[in-house]
Short mmCIF file of C-alpha atoms in Angstrom, two decimals:
data_model
loop_
_atom_site.label_atom_id
_atom_site.label_comp_id
_atom_site.label_asym_id
_atom_site.label_seq_id
_atom_site.Cartn_x
_atom_site.Cartn_y
_atom_site.Cartn_z
CA UNK A 1 0.00 0.00 0.00
CA UNK A 2 1.45 3.37 -0.98
CA UNK A 3 2.33 5.93 1.67
CA UNK A 4 -0.02 9.01 2.09
CA UNK A 5 1.24 12.42 0.97
CA UNK A 6 2.34 14.98 3.62
CA UNK A 7 -0.19 17.83 4.38
CA UNK A 8 0.47 21.18 2.76
CA UNK A 9 2.16 23.88 4.90
CA UNK A 10 -0.13 26.55 6.52
CA UNK A 11 -0.47 29.85 4.71
CA UNK A 12 1.75 32.69 5.96
CA UNK A 13 0.23 35.07 8.55
CA UNK A 14 -0.54 38.44 7.05
CA UNK A 15 0.26 41.55 9.11
CA UNK A 16 -2.65 43.49 10.73
CA UNK A 17 -3.21 46.63 8.72
CA UNK A 18 -4.22 48.53 11.89
CA UNK A 19 -0.84 47.99 13.51
CA UNK A 20 2.35 48.38 11.58
CA UNK A 21 4.77 45.53 11.79
CA UNK A 22 7.40 47.55 13.61
CA UNK A 23 5.01 49.15 16.24
CA UNK A 24 4.75 47.55 19.77
CA UNK A 25 1.37 46.37 21.11
CA UNK A 26 -0.72 48.92 23.08
CA UNK A 27 -0.07 49.13 26.87
CA UNK A 28 -2.57 47.43 29.21
CA UNK A 29 -5.24 49.65 30.93
CA UNK A 30 -4.18 51.08 34.31
CA UNK A 31 -5.18 49.05 37.35
CA UNK A 32 -8.03 50.57 39.44
CA UNK A 33 -6.89 52.36 42.59
CA UNK A 34 -7.62 50.35 45.74
CA UNK A 35 -10.67 51.59 47.74
CA UNK A 36 -9.87 52.77 51.27
CA UNK A 37 -10.56 50.12 53.89
CA UNK A 38 -13.38 51.04 56.35
CA UNK A 39 -12.49 52.03 59.89
CA UNK A 40 -13.12 48.98 62.11
CA UNK A 41 -14.07 51.16 65.10
CA UNK A 42 -16.68 53.12 63.16
CA UNK A 43 -18.02 49.92 61.63
CA UNK A 44 -18.44 48.37 65.07
CA UNK A 45 -20.34 51.37 66.45
CA UNK A 46 -22.54 51.74 63.37
CA UNK A 47 -23.55 48.08 63.56
CA UNK A 48 -24.49 48.31 67.25
CA UNK A 49 -26.12 51.77 67.38
CA UNK A 50 -29.64 51.80 65.99
CA UNK A 51 -31.83 54.77 65.28
CA UNK A 52 -34.36 55.04 68.12
CA UNK A 53 -38.00 54.54 67.22
CA UNK A 54 -40.31 57.42 68.18
CA UNK A 55 -43.88 56.90 69.38
CA UNK A 56 -46.43 59.74 69.44
CA UNK A 57 -49.82 59.43 71.16
CA UNK A 58 -52.61 61.99 71.58
CA UNK A 59 -55.77 61.80 73.68
CA UNK A 60 -58.75 64.13 73.82
CA UNK A 61 -60.82 64.78 76.95
CA UNK A 62 -64.31 65.80 75.89
CA UNK A 63 -65.21 67.12 79.35
CA UNK A 64 -62.38 69.66 79.54
CA UNK A 65 -61.76 69.99 75.75
CA UNK A 66 -58.04 69.39 76.25
CA UNK A 67 -55.63 67.40 74.09
CA UNK A 68 -52.98 65.36 75.91
CA UNK A 69 -49.85 64.56 73.88
CA UNK A 70 -46.97 62.23 74.65
CA UNK A 71 -43.78 61.61 72.67
CA UNK A 72 -41.53 58.73 73.71
CA UNK A 73 -38.55 56.84 72.32
CA UNK A 74 -36.34 54.00 73.54
CA UNK A 75 -32.61 54.60 73.92
CA UNK A 76 -29.49 52.43 74.28
CA UNK A 77 -31.07 49.29 72.83
CA UNK A 78 -34.24 49.65 74.97
CA UNK A 79 -32.28 50.09 78.21
CA UNK A 80 -33.84 53.52 78.82
CA UNK A 81 -36.79 55.58 77.65
CA UNK A 82 -37.20 59.31 77.04
CA UNK A 83 -40.72 60.77 77.37
CA UNK A 84 -42.04 64.28 76.72
CA UNK A 85 -45.65 65.10 77.62
CA UNK A 86 -47.68 68.29 77.22
CA UNK A 87 -51.25 69.37 76.53
CA UNK A 88 -53.14 72.11 74.74
CA UNK A 89 -56.67 73.44 75.13
CA UNK A 90 -59.26 74.45 72.55
CA UNK A 91 -57.68 77.91 72.29
CA UNK A 92 -54.37 76.42 71.13
CA UNK A 93 -52.44 77.32 74.27
CA UNK A 94 -49.71 74.75 74.96
CA UNK A 95 -48.69 73.94 78.51
CA UNK A 96 -45.03 73.72 79.58
CA UNK A 97 -43.73 70.21 78.84
CA UNK A 98 -42.80 67.50 81.31
CA UNK A 99 -39.63 65.53 80.46
CA UNK A 100 -38.82 62.09 81.90
CA UNK A 101 -35.78 59.84 81.54
CA UNK A 102 -36.65 56.34 82.74
CA UNK A 103 -34.34 53.35 83.17
CA UNK A 104 -34.40 50.19 85.26
CA UNK A 105 -32.61 51.63 88.29
CA UNK A 106 -32.97 55.42 87.90
CA UNK A 107 -35.62 57.80 86.61
CA UNK A 108 -35.44 61.58 86.30
CA UNK A 109 -38.56 63.74 85.93
CA UNK A 110 -38.30 67.45 85.17
CA UNK A 111 -41.23 69.89 85.06
CA UNK A 112 -40.70 73.12 83.10
CA UNK A 113 -43.76 74.64 84.75
CA UNK A 114 -42.50 74.22 88.33
CA UNK A 115 -38.80 74.03 87.37
CA UNK A 116 -38.51 71.05 89.70
CA UNK A 117 -36.62 67.77 89.35
CA UNK A 118 -37.70 64.49 90.91
CA UNK A 119 -35.24 61.59 91.20
CA UNK A 120 -36.41 58.00 91.71
CA UNK A 121 -34.17 54.97 92.15
CA UNK A 122 -34.81 51.30 92.83
CA UNK A 123 -32.36 48.49 93.63
CA UNK A 124 -33.13 44.81 94.18
CA UNK A 125 -31.04 43.09 96.86
CA UNK A 126 -31.81 39.44 96.32
CA UNK A 127 -35.13 38.01 95.12
CA UNK A 128 -37.16 39.21 98.16
CA UNK A 129 -35.65 42.55 99.20
CA UNK A 130 -35.93 45.88 97.42
CA UNK A 131 -34.79 49.41 98.27
CA UNK A 132 -36.43 52.49 96.76
CA UNK A 133 -35.68 56.18 97.17
CA UNK A 134 -37.15 59.42 95.81
CA UNK A 135 -35.84 62.95 96.18
CA UNK A 136 -37.27 66.32 95.14
CA UNK A 137 -34.32 68.62 94.42
CA UNK A 138 -36.37 71.82 94.61
CA UNK A 139 -38.17 71.01 97.88
CA UNK A 140 -35.13 69.26 99.36
CA UNK A 141 -37.37 66.41 100.56
CA UNK A 142 -37.49 62.73 99.84
CA UNK A 143 -38.46 59.29 101.03
CA UNK A 144 -36.60 56.00 101.48
CA UNK A 145 -38.48 52.70 101.33
CA UNK A 146 -37.56 49.08 102.02
CA UNK A 147 -39.87 46.31 100.74
CA UNK A 148 -39.48 42.71 101.89
CA UNK A 149 -41.51 40.04 100.12
CA UNK A 150 -42.67 37.29 102.47
CA UNK A 151 -42.73 33.59 101.74
CA UNK A 152 -46.33 33.43 100.54
CA UNK A 153 -47.09 35.21 97.23
CA UNK A 154 -49.03 38.44 97.60
CA UNK A 155 -47.66 39.21 101.08
CA UNK A 156 -45.07 41.94 101.69
CA UNK A 157 -43.79 44.12 104.53
CA UNK A 158 -42.80 47.72 103.80
CA UNK A 159 -40.93 50.33 105.84
CA UNK A 160 -40.78 53.92 104.58
CA UNK A 161 -39.37 57.06 106.14
CA UNK A 162 -39.18 60.63 104.87
CA UNK A 163 -35.90 62.53 104.94
CA UNK A 164 -35.04 64.69 106.67
CA UNK A 165 -36.58 62.25 109.17
CA UNK A 166 -38.90 63.61 111.86
CA UNK A 167 -40.14 60.47 113.61
CA UNK A 168 -40.74 56.75 113.36
CA UNK A 169 -40.95 55.11 109.93
CA UNK A 170 -44.28 54.07 108.48
CA UNK A 171 -44.90 50.31 108.48
CA UNK A 172 -47.25 48.64 105.99
CA UNK A 173 -48.32 45.00 105.75
CA UNK A 174 -49.70 44.06 102.33
CA UNK A 175 -51.78 40.96 101.64
CA UNK A 176 -53.87 39.80 98.65
CA UNK A 177 -57.10 41.49 99.82
CA UNK A 178 -55.63 44.83 100.97
CA UNK A 179 -53.13 46.40 103.34
CA UNK A 180 -52.78 47.77 106.88
CA UNK A 181 -50.56 50.77 107.73
CA UNK A 182 -49.20 51.90 111.08
CA UNK A 183 -47.68 55.39 111.23
CA UNK A 184 -46.94 58.19 113.65
CA UNK A 185 -48.95 61.41 113.44
CA UNK A 186 -48.81 64.71 115.28
CA UNK A 187 -52.10 65.78 116.84
CA UNK A 188 -50.61 68.97 118.28
CA UNK A 189 -47.20 70.59 118.29
CA UNK A 190 -45.88 68.30 121.03
CA UNK A 191 -48.25 65.30 121.12
CA UNK A 192 -47.61 62.34 118.84
CA UNK A 193 -49.70 59.20 118.48
CA UNK A 194 -49.79 56.05 116.37
CA UNK A 195 -52.48 55.86 113.71
CA UNK A 196 -53.81 52.73 112.01
CA UNK A 197 -55.14 52.89 108.46
CA UNK A 198 -56.24 50.04 106.24
CA UNK A 199 -58.09 49.03 103.13
CA UNK A 200 -59.77 45.72 102.26
CA UNK A 201 -61.23 44.76 98.87
CA UNK A 202 -63.31 41.82 97.76
CA UNK A 203 -65.72 40.65 95.06
CA UNK A 204 -69.43 40.84 95.90
CA UNK A 205 -72.39 40.29 93.53
CA UNK A 206 -70.34 40.74 90.33
CA UNK A 207 -68.91 43.99 91.73
CA UNK A 208 -66.08 45.21 93.93
CA UNK A 209 -66.70 46.05 97.59
CA UNK A 210 -64.12 48.22 99.38
CA UNK A 211 -63.74 49.10 103.04
CA UNK A 212 -61.32 51.97 103.75
CA UNK A 213 -60.49 52.97 107.31
CA UNK A 214 -58.50 56.21 107.77
CA UNK A 215 -58.36 58.86 110.49
CA UNK A 216 -61.02 57.11 112.59
CA UNK A 217 -63.48 57.12 109.68
CA UNK A 218 -64.76 54.06 107.82
CA UNK A 219 -65.84 54.41 104.20
CA UNK A 220 -67.75 51.56 102.55
CA UNK A 221 -67.95 51.60 98.76
CA UNK A 222 -69.50 49.24 96.23
CA UNK A 223 -68.72 49.45 92.52
CA UNK A 224 -70.49 47.65 89.70
CA UNK A 225 -69.48 48.36 86.10
CA UNK A 226 -70.14 46.75 82.74
CA UNK A 227 -70.31 47.97 79.14
CA UNK A 228 -73.63 49.78 79.61
CA UNK A 229 -74.17 50.42 83.33
CA UNK A 230 -72.16 51.85 86.25
CA UNK A 231 -73.50 51.83 89.81
CA UNK A 232 -71.31 53.16 92.66
CA UNK A 233 -72.88 53.84 96.10
CA UNK A 234 -70.76 54.66 99.18
CA UNK A 235 -71.32 55.56 102.80
CA UNK A 236 -69.00 57.01 105.46
CA UNK A 237 -69.21 56.12 109.14
CA UNK A 238 -69.77 57.53 111.74
CA UNK A 239 -70.78 60.68 109.81
CA UNK A 240 -73.44 58.72 107.82
CA UNK A 241 -72.57 60.63 104.64
CA UNK A 242 -74.04 58.89 101.61
CA UNK A 243 -72.83 59.28 98.02
CA UNK A 244 -74.27 57.78 94.88
CA UNK A 245 -73.11 57.65 91.26
CA UNK A 246 -75.06 56.17 88.35
CA UNK A 247 -74.21 56.11 84.64
CA UNK A 248 -76.16 54.51 81.79
CA UNK A 249 -74.82 54.34 78.26
CA UNK A 250 -77.38 54.19 75.42
CA UNK A 251 -75.01 54.53 72.48
CA UNK A 252 -71.49 55.59 71.45
CA UNK A 253 -72.29 59.26 72.18
CA UNK A 254 -75.46 59.09 74.32
CA UNK A 255 -75.18 58.51 78.05
CA UNK A 256 -76.94 59.48 81.25
CA UNK A 257 -74.93 60.38 84.36
CA UNK A 258 -76.28 61.04 87.85
CA UNK A 259 -74.09 61.95 90.82
CA UNK A 260 -75.42 62.60 94.34
CA UNK A 261 -72.93 63.34 97.10
CA UNK A 262 -72.88 64.34 100.76
CA UNK A 263 -76.33 63.21 101.84
CA UNK A 264 -76.32 62.86 105.63
CA UNK A 265 -78.58 60.20 107.10
CA UNK A 266 -79.98 60.34 110.61
CA UNK A 267 -81.24 57.31 112.47
CA UNK A 268 -83.76 57.81 115.27
#
């Protein structure tokens, strides 16, 4: 069998007419300049600091024709809250605002109207002991309180004393149905005596019955409320002063209200 013929040689490469044979190839495009690296400190703060959300609420009191406004926002990842409250009447007059800074352990309240500052603090010492203190910077008065929670839920013992202190602290025993308070009062400039006050609440006939004893006077009050009817009679002993409140709602804007107070009863 005869051998196959060798393939023909490739054709010669013709020069590119756009580039002369003796000219060098064009230079490569310049490399892009490197972008500056971000500051790690600023990046850390920007990732952790969030823009606080602002909440605005407004309420209208139809009896006094006054608008109540409140602006609040959470700060430091909800660790504190800043509140500004003010109101305006139907004439457009705006009251001086009230500013509050509230956190878990400290709250500061400032009133532009009175130019007074109230400081409140609270510290928990263990699961059953709490210390609270309040101080009015303008009046230079305050109160310190210790609250001890007892073993049973709903029971607590509280000691509170004003400062500058002028006598024995006030003792209060709280229980699920009410509380009893023992404190020292001045009857005259030199005479001091211990006074017992208390309040007891309980459910009675689908309503709430309350007995409040204070300054040697007992006030009995019964309150029944539902979506359409409110019935609140009360009587004070030993003065026999009777009060009565009744409200009936007929529609969203129609209601009947009757209030009778200070009727003195005499028993023969």
